[in-house]
Coordinates of C-alpha atoms in Angstrom, one line a residue:
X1 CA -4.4 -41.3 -11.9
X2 CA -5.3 -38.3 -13.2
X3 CA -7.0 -35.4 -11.0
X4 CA -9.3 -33.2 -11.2
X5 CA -8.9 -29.6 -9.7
X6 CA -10.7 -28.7 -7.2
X7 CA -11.8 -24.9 -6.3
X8 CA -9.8 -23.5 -3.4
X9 CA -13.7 -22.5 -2.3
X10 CA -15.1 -26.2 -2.0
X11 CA -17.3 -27.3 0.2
X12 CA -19.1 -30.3 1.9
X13 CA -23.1 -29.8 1.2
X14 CA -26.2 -31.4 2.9
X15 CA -29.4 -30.5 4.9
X16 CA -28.9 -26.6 4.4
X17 CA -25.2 -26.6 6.5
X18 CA -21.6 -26.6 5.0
X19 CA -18.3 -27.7 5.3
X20 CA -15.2 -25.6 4.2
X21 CA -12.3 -27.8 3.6
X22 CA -8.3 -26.9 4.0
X23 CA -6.0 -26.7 1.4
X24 CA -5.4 -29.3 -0.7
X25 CA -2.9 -30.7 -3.4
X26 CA -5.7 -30.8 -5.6
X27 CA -6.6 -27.6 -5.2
X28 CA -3.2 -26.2 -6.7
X29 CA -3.8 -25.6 -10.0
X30 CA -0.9 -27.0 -13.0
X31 CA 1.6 -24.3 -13.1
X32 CA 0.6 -22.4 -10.4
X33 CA 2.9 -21.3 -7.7
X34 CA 2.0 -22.0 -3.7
X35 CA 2.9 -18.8 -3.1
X36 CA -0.8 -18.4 -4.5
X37 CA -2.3 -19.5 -0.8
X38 CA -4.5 -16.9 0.8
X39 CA -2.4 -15.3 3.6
X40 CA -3.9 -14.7 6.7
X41 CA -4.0 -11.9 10.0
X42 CA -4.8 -13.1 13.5
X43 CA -4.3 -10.5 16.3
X44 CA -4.8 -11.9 19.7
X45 CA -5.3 -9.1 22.7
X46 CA -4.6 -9.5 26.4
X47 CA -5.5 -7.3 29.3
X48 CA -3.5 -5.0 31.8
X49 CA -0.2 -4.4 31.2
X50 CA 2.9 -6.8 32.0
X51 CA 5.6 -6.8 34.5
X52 CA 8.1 -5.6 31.8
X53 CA 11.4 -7.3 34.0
X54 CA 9.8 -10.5 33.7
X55 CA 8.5 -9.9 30.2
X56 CA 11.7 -8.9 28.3
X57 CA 13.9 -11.6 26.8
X58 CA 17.8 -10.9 27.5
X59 CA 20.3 -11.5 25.2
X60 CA 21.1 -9.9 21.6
X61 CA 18.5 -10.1 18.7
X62 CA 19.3 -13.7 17.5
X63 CA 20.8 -15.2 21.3
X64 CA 18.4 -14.3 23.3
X65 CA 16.7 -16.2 26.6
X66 CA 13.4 -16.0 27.2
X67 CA 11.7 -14.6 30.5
X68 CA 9.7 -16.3 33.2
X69 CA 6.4 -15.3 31.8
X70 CA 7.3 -16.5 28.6
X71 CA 8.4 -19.9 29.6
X72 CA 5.6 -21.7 27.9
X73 CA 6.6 -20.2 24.7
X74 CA 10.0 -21.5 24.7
X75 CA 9.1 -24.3 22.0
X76 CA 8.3 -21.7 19.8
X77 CA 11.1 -19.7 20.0
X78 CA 12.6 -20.2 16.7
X79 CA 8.9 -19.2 15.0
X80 CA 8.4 -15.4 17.1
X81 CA 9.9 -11.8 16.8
X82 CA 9.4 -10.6 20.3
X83 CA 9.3 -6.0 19.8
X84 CA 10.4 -3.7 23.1
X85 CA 10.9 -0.3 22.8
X86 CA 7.6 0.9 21.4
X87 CA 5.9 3.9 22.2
X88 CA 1.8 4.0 21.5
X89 CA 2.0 7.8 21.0
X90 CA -1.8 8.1 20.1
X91 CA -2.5 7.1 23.3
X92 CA -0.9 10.0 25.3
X93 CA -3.7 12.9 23.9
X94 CA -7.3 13.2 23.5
X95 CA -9.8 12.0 25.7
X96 CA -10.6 8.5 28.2
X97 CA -9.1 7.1 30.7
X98 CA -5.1 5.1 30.4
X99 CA -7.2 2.0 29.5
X100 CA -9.5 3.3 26.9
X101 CA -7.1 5.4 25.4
X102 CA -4.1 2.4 25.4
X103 CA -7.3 0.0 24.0
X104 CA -8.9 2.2 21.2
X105 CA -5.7 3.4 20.0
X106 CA -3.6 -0.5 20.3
X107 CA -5.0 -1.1 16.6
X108 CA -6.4 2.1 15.0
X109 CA -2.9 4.1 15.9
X110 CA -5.6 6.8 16.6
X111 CA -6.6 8.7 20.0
X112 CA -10.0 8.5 21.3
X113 CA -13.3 11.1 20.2
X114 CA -14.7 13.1 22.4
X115 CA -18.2 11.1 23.9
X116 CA -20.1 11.1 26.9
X117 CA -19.1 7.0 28.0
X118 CA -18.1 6.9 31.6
X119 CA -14.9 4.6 32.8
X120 CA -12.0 5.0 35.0
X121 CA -13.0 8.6 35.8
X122 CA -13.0 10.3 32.0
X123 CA -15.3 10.6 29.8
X124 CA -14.7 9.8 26.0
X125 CA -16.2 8.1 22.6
X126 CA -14.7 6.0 20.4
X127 CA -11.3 5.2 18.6
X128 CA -11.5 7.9 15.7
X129 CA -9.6 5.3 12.9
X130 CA -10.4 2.1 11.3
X131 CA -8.3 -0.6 13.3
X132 CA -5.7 -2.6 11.3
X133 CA -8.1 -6.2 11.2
X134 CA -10.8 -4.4 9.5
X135 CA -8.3 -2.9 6.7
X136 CA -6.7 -6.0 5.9
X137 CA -10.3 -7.7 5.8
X138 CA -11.6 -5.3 3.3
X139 CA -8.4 -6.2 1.5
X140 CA -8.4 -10.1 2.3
X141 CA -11.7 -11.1 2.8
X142 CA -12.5 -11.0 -0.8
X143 CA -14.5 -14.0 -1.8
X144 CA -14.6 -15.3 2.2
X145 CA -17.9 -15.8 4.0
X146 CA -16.8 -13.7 6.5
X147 CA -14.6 -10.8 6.0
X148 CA -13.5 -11.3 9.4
X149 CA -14.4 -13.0 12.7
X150 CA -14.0 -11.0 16.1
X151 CA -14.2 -13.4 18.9
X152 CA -14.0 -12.3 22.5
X153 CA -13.3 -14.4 25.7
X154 CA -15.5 -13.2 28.9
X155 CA -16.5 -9.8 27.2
X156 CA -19.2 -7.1 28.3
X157 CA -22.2 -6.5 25.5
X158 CA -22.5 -3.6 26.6
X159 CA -21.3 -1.1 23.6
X160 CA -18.8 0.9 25.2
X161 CA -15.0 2.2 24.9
X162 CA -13.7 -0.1 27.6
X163 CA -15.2 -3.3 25.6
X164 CA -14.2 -2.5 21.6
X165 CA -10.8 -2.8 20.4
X166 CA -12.1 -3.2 16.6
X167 CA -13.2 -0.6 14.4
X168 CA -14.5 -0.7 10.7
X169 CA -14.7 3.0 10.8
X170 CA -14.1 6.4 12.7
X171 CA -16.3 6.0 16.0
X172 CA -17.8 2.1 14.7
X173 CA -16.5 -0.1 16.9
X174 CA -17.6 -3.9 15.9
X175 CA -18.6 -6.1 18.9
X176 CA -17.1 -9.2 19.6
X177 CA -18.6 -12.6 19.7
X178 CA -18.6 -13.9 23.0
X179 CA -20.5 -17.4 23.2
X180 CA -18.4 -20.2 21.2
X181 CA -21.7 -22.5 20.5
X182 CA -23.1 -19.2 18.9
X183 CA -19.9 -18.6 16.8
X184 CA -20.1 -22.4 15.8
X185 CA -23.2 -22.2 14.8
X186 CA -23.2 -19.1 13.1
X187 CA -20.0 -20.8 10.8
X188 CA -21.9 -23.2 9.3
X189 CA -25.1 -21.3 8.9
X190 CA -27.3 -22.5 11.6
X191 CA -27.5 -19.0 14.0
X192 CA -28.4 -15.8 11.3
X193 CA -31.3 -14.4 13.0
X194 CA -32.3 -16.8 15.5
X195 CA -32.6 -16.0 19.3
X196 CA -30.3 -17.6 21.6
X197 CA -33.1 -20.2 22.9
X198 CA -33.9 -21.4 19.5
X199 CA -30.4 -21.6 18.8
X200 CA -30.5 -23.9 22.0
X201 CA -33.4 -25.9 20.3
X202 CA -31.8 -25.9 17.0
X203 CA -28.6 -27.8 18.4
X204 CA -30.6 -30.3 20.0
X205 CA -32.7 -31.6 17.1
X206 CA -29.8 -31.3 15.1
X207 CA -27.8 -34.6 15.4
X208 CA -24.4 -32.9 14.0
X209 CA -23.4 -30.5 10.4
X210 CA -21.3 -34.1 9.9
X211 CA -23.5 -36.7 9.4
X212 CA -25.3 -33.7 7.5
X213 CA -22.7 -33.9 4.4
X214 CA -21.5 -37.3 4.4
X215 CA -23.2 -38.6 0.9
X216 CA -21.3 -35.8 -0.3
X217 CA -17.8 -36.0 1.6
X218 CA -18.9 -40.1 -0.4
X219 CA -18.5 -38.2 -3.7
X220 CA -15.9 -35.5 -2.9
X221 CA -13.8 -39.0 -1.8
X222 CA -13.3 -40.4 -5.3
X223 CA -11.7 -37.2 -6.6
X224 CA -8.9 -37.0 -4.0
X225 CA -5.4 -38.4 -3.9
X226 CA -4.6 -40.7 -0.3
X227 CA -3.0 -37.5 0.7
X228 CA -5.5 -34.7 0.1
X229 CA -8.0 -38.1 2.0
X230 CA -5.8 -37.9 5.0
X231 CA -5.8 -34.2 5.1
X232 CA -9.4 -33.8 4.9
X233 CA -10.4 -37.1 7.7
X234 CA -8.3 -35.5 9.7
X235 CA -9.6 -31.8 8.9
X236 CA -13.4 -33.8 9.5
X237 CA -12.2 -35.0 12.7
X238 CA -11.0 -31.9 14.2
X239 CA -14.8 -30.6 13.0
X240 CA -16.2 -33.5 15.0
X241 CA -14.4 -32.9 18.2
X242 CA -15.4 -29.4 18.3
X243 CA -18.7 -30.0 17.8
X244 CA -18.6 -32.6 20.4
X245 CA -17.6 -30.1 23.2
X246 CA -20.0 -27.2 22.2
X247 CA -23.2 -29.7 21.7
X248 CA -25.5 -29.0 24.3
X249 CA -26.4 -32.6 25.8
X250 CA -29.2 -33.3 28.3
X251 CA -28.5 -33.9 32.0
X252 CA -28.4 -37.2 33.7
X253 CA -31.4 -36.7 36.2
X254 CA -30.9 -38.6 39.4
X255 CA -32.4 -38.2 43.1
X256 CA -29.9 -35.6 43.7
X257 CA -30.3 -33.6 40.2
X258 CA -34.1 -33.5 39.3
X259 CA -33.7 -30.4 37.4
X260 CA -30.2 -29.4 36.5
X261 CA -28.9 -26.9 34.2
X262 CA -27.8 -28.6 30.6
X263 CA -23.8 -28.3 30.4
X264 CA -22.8 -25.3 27.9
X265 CA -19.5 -23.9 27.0
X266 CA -21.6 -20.5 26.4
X267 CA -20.4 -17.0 26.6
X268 CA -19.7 -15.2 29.6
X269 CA -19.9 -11.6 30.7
X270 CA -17.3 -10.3 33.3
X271 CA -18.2 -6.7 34.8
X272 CA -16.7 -7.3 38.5
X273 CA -16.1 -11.1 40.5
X274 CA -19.3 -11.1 41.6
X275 CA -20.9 -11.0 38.6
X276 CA -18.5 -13.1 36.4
X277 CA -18.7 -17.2 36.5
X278 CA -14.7 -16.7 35.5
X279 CA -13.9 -20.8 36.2
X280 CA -15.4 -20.8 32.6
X281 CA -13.1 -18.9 30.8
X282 CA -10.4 -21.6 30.1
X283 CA -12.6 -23.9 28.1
X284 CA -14.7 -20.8 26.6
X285 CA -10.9 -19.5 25.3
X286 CA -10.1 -23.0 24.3
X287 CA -13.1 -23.4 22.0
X288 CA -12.5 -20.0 20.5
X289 CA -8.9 -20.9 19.9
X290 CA -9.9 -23.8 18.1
X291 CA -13.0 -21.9 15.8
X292 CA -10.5 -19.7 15.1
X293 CA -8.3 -22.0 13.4
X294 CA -10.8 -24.0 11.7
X295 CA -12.9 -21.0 10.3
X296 CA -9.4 -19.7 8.7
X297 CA -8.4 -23.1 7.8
X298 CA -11.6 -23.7 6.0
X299 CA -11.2 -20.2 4.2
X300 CA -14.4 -18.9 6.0
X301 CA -12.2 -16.1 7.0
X302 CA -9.2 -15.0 6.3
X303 CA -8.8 -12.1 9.2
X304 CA -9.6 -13.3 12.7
X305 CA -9.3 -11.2 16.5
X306 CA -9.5 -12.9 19.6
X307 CA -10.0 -10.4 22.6
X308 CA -9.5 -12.0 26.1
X309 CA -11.7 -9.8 28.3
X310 CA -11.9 -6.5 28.5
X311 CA -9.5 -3.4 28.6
X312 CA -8.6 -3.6 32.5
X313 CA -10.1 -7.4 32.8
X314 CA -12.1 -7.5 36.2
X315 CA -12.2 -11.0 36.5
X316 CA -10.2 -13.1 39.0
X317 CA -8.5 -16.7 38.0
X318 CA -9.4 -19.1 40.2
X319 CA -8.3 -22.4 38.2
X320 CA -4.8 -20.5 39.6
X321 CA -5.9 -19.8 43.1
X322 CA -5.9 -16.2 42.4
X323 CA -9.2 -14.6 44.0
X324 CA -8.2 -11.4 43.1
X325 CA -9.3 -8.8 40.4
X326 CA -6.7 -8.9 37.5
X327 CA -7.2 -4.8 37.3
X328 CA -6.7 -4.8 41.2
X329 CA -3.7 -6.3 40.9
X330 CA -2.2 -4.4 38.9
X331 CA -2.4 -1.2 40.8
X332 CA -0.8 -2.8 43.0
X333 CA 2.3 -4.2 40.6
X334 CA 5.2 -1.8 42.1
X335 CA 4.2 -2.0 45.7
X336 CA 3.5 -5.0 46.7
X337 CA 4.9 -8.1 46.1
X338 CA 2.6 -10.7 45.9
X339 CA 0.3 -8.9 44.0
X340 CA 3.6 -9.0 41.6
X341 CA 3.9 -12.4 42.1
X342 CA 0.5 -13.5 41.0
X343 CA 0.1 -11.1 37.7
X344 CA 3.1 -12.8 36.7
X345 CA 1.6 -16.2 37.2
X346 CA -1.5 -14.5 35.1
X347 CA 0.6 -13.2 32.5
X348 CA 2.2 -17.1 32.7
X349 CA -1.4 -18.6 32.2
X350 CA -1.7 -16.0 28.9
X351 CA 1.7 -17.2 27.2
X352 CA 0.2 -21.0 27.9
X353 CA -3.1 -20.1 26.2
X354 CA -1.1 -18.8 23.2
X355 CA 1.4 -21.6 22.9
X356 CA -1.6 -23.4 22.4
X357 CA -3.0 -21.4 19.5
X358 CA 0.5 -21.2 17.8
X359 CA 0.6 -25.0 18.2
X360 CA -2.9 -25.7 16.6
X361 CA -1.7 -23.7 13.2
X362 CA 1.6 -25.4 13.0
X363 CA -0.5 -28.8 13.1
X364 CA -2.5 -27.4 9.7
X365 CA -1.1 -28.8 6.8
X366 CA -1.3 -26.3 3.8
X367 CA 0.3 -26.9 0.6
X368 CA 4.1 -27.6 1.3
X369 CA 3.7 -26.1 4.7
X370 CA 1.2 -25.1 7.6
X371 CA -1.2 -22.5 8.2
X372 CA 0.7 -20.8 10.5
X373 CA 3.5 -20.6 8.1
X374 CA 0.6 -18.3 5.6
X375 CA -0.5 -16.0 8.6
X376 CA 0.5 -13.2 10.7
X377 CA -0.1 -13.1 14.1
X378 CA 0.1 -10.4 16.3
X379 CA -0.1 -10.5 20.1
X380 CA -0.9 -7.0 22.0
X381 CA -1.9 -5.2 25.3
X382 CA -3.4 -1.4 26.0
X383 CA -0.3 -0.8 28.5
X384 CA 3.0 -1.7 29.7
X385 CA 3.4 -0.8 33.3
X386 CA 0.1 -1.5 34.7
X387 CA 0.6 0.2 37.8
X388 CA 2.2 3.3 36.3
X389 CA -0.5 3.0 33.4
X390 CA 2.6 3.9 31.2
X391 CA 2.1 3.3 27.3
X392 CA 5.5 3.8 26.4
X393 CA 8.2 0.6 25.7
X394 CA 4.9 -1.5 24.7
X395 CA 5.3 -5.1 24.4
X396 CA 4.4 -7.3 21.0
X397 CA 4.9 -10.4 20.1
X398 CA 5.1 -11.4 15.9
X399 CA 4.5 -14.8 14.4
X400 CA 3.5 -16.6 11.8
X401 CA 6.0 -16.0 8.5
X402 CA 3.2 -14.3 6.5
X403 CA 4.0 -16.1 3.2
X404 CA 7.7 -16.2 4.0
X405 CA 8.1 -12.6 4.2
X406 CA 9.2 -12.8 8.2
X407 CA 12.6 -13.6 9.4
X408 CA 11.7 -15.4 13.0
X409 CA 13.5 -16.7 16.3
X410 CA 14.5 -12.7 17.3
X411 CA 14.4 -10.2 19.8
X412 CA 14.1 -6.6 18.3
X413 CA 14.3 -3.6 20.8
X414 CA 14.2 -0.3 19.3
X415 CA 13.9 3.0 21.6
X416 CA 10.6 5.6 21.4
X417 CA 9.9 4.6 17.7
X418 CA 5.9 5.2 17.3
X419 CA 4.2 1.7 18.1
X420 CA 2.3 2.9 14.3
X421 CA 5.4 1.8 12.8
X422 CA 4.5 -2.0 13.6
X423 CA 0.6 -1.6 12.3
X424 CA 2.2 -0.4 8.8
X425 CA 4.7 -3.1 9.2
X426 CA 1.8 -5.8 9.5
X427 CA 0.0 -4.1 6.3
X428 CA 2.7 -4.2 4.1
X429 CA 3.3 -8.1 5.4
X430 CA 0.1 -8.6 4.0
X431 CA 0.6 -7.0 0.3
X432 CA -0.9 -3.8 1.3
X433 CA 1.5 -1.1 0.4
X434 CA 1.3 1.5 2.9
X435 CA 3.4 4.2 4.4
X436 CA 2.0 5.1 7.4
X437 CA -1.4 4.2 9.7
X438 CA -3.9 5.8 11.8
X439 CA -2.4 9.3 12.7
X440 CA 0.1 10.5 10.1
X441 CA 1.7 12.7 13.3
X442 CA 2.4 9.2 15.0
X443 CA 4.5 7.2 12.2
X444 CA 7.2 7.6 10.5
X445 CA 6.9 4.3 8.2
X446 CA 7.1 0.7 8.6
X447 CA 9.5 -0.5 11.7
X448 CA 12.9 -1.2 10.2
X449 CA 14.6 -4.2 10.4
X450 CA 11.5 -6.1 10.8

């Protein structure tokens, strides 16, 4: 049978929504390489610091054993470079507080301006670089939807150093997107410019973006191989069990529930415990996980950030039984030892969540391998030590092969090398060439050996 090419760009139509498809065979043109698949850059952010002893893998570079926290990660230890020994230089000058300054700087490689916000004490602005995301997306994001898609898991709207971690210039900070029905929405083209109760009204009456572009999924059907068909019902599926968890359904009224509030998976806001519904954040970070992987799969976006919480998270975890702040905690990291015990079960919890991710884009078929195998994924914190607020011997955490470019399963330590090093590293990954990032005073070129 002979096929027809498709346009890497195609897309399910109907009733003003669309579809993006993954990669398929028939989307590889005759004679062109694979290598020809988009590449992509997710960097994931986590909150306070680690407890380094139980962070650090032992062992040499390629025999290595991985630490308690990083237990859940063990099935992937063949597909991550786990990076000691990096020192966020930018961080130790200018103005803000050890958060703000270990946060603006984490992917800018740039200190903090001089501004008027409030937080931990100091005063400060904004990072004073473009962060790394927001150069690769003017760089990637050619021909996407989006250039790139920030999501953020129980984050403050509030515009303000302790909340942005993504820059698309010197003092522009982009907000993240919080509420997972909104980012849903706003993928397929139902939320530009509506409020968030007619976005609530506009999910009701609409019965799903599915049923929307079935004649034409019909049509699409009769120009596909049984492969690319397999790849793209289960592509729909995955579609339709989102969609499924972020609908917004109507409550069962009974005697006991005459007016209940509808079940959402909406975004939450997390300033202190008492203001923050934190039980929500698993699912809300589960449905982000999953957008995030189906708006890069669908080349909606080829740059993605997911931002769990804030820098210094004030919200407590109590699917764990931990009642306590997160940022409490760790003040207390070197002194006491339950407070130890349960930032290690946090950081535990964290490793879990992105076992998860890393499993979703290794179940992505793309061309002769996944989507994880075309991306680069960088995991990061605004401090080591969170009780000594120290921003030297940072930890990272590498996947994805970016095309084939990374050599996985090792543990690299290096000793006070500028943590700019790895941001140029991740640039050049992506076929930007590039000798140094954010503060030329703070690298001295990519990291070696990576």
């Amino acid at each position: 049978m002979k096929m027809r090419t498709l346009d890497r760009r195609t897309l399910l139509k109907g009733a003003g929504v669309a579809v993006g498809l993954p990669m398929l065979d028939a989307m590889v043109r005759p004679g062109r390489s694979e290598a020809a698949v988009a590449k992509r850059f997710i960097g994931v952010f986590e909150s306070n610091g680690h407890i380094i002893e139980k962070w650090t893998p032992s062992g040499t570079e390629t025999a290595f054993t991985l630490n308690t926290i990083h237990q859940p990660l063990v099935p992937h230890q063949k597909d991550l470079i786990f990076i000691a020994g990096l020192d966020n230089m930018a961080s130790q000058s200018g103005p803000g507080s050890d958060h703000i300054r270990g946060f603006g700087s984490m992917l800018t490689g740039c200190s903090m301006q001089s501004g008027t916000f409030e937080g931990g004490g100091f005063k400060s602005g904004f990072a004073d670089g473009i962060s790394l995301d927001q150069r690769l997306a003017g760089v990637l994001g050619a021909g996407t939807k989006f250039k790139s898609l920030e999501l953020g898991v129980a984050v403050d709207g509030i515009g303000h150093p302790e909340t942005r971690m993504i820059f698309q210039a010197p003092g522009q900070p982009v907000a993240p997107q919080g509420d997972p029905i909104a980012v849903f929405a706003r993928l397929f083209g139902q939320g530009a410019g509506l409020s968030q109760a007619a976005l609530e009204k506009r999910l009701k009456v609409r019965k799903s973006v599915l049923d929307a572009v079935l004649a034409d999924y019909g049509s699409l059907k009769s120009k596909l191989g049984s492969t690319d068909r397999t790849k793209v019902d289960a592509h729909l599926t995955s579609v339709r069990e989102i969609e499924q968890r972020l609908d917004i359904r109507p409550p069962v009224v009974t005697a006991a529930c005459q007016s209940p509030t509808a079940p959402t998976i909406m975004g939450i806001t997390c300033k202190d415990q008492l203001s923050c519904p934190s039980d929500k954040i698993p699912e809300i970070g589960k449905a982000h996980m999953d957008l995030l992987v189906l708006a890069i799969a669908c080349e909606l976006t080829h740059v993605v950030t997911l931002q769990w919480g804030n820098c210094g998270n004030r919200y407590s975890f109590p699917w764990l039984g931990i009642k306590d702040l997160h940022h409490d905690l760790g003040h207390q990291a070197n002194t006491n030892p339950l407070a130890r015990e349960k930032l290690v079960k946090i950081e535990t919890w964290y490793a879990e969540q992105f076992a998860y991710l890393l499993t979703k884009l290794k179940g992505v078929s793309e061309g002769s391998g996944t989507l994880y195998d075309n991306s680069l994924v960088l995991y990061s914190n605004e401090l080591s030590d969170p009780d000594k607020h120290s921003h030297n011997n940072m930890p990272y955490i590498v996947g994805g092969r970016a095309g084939g470019q990374l050599k996985l399963g090792r543990f690299k330590q290096y000793g006070n090398v500028p943590h700019n090093n790895i941001l140029v590293s991740c640039l050049n990954l992506m076929g930007v060439p590039a000798t140094t990032f954010g503060y030329p005073q703070f690298c001295t070129g990519p990291l070696t050996g990576l």
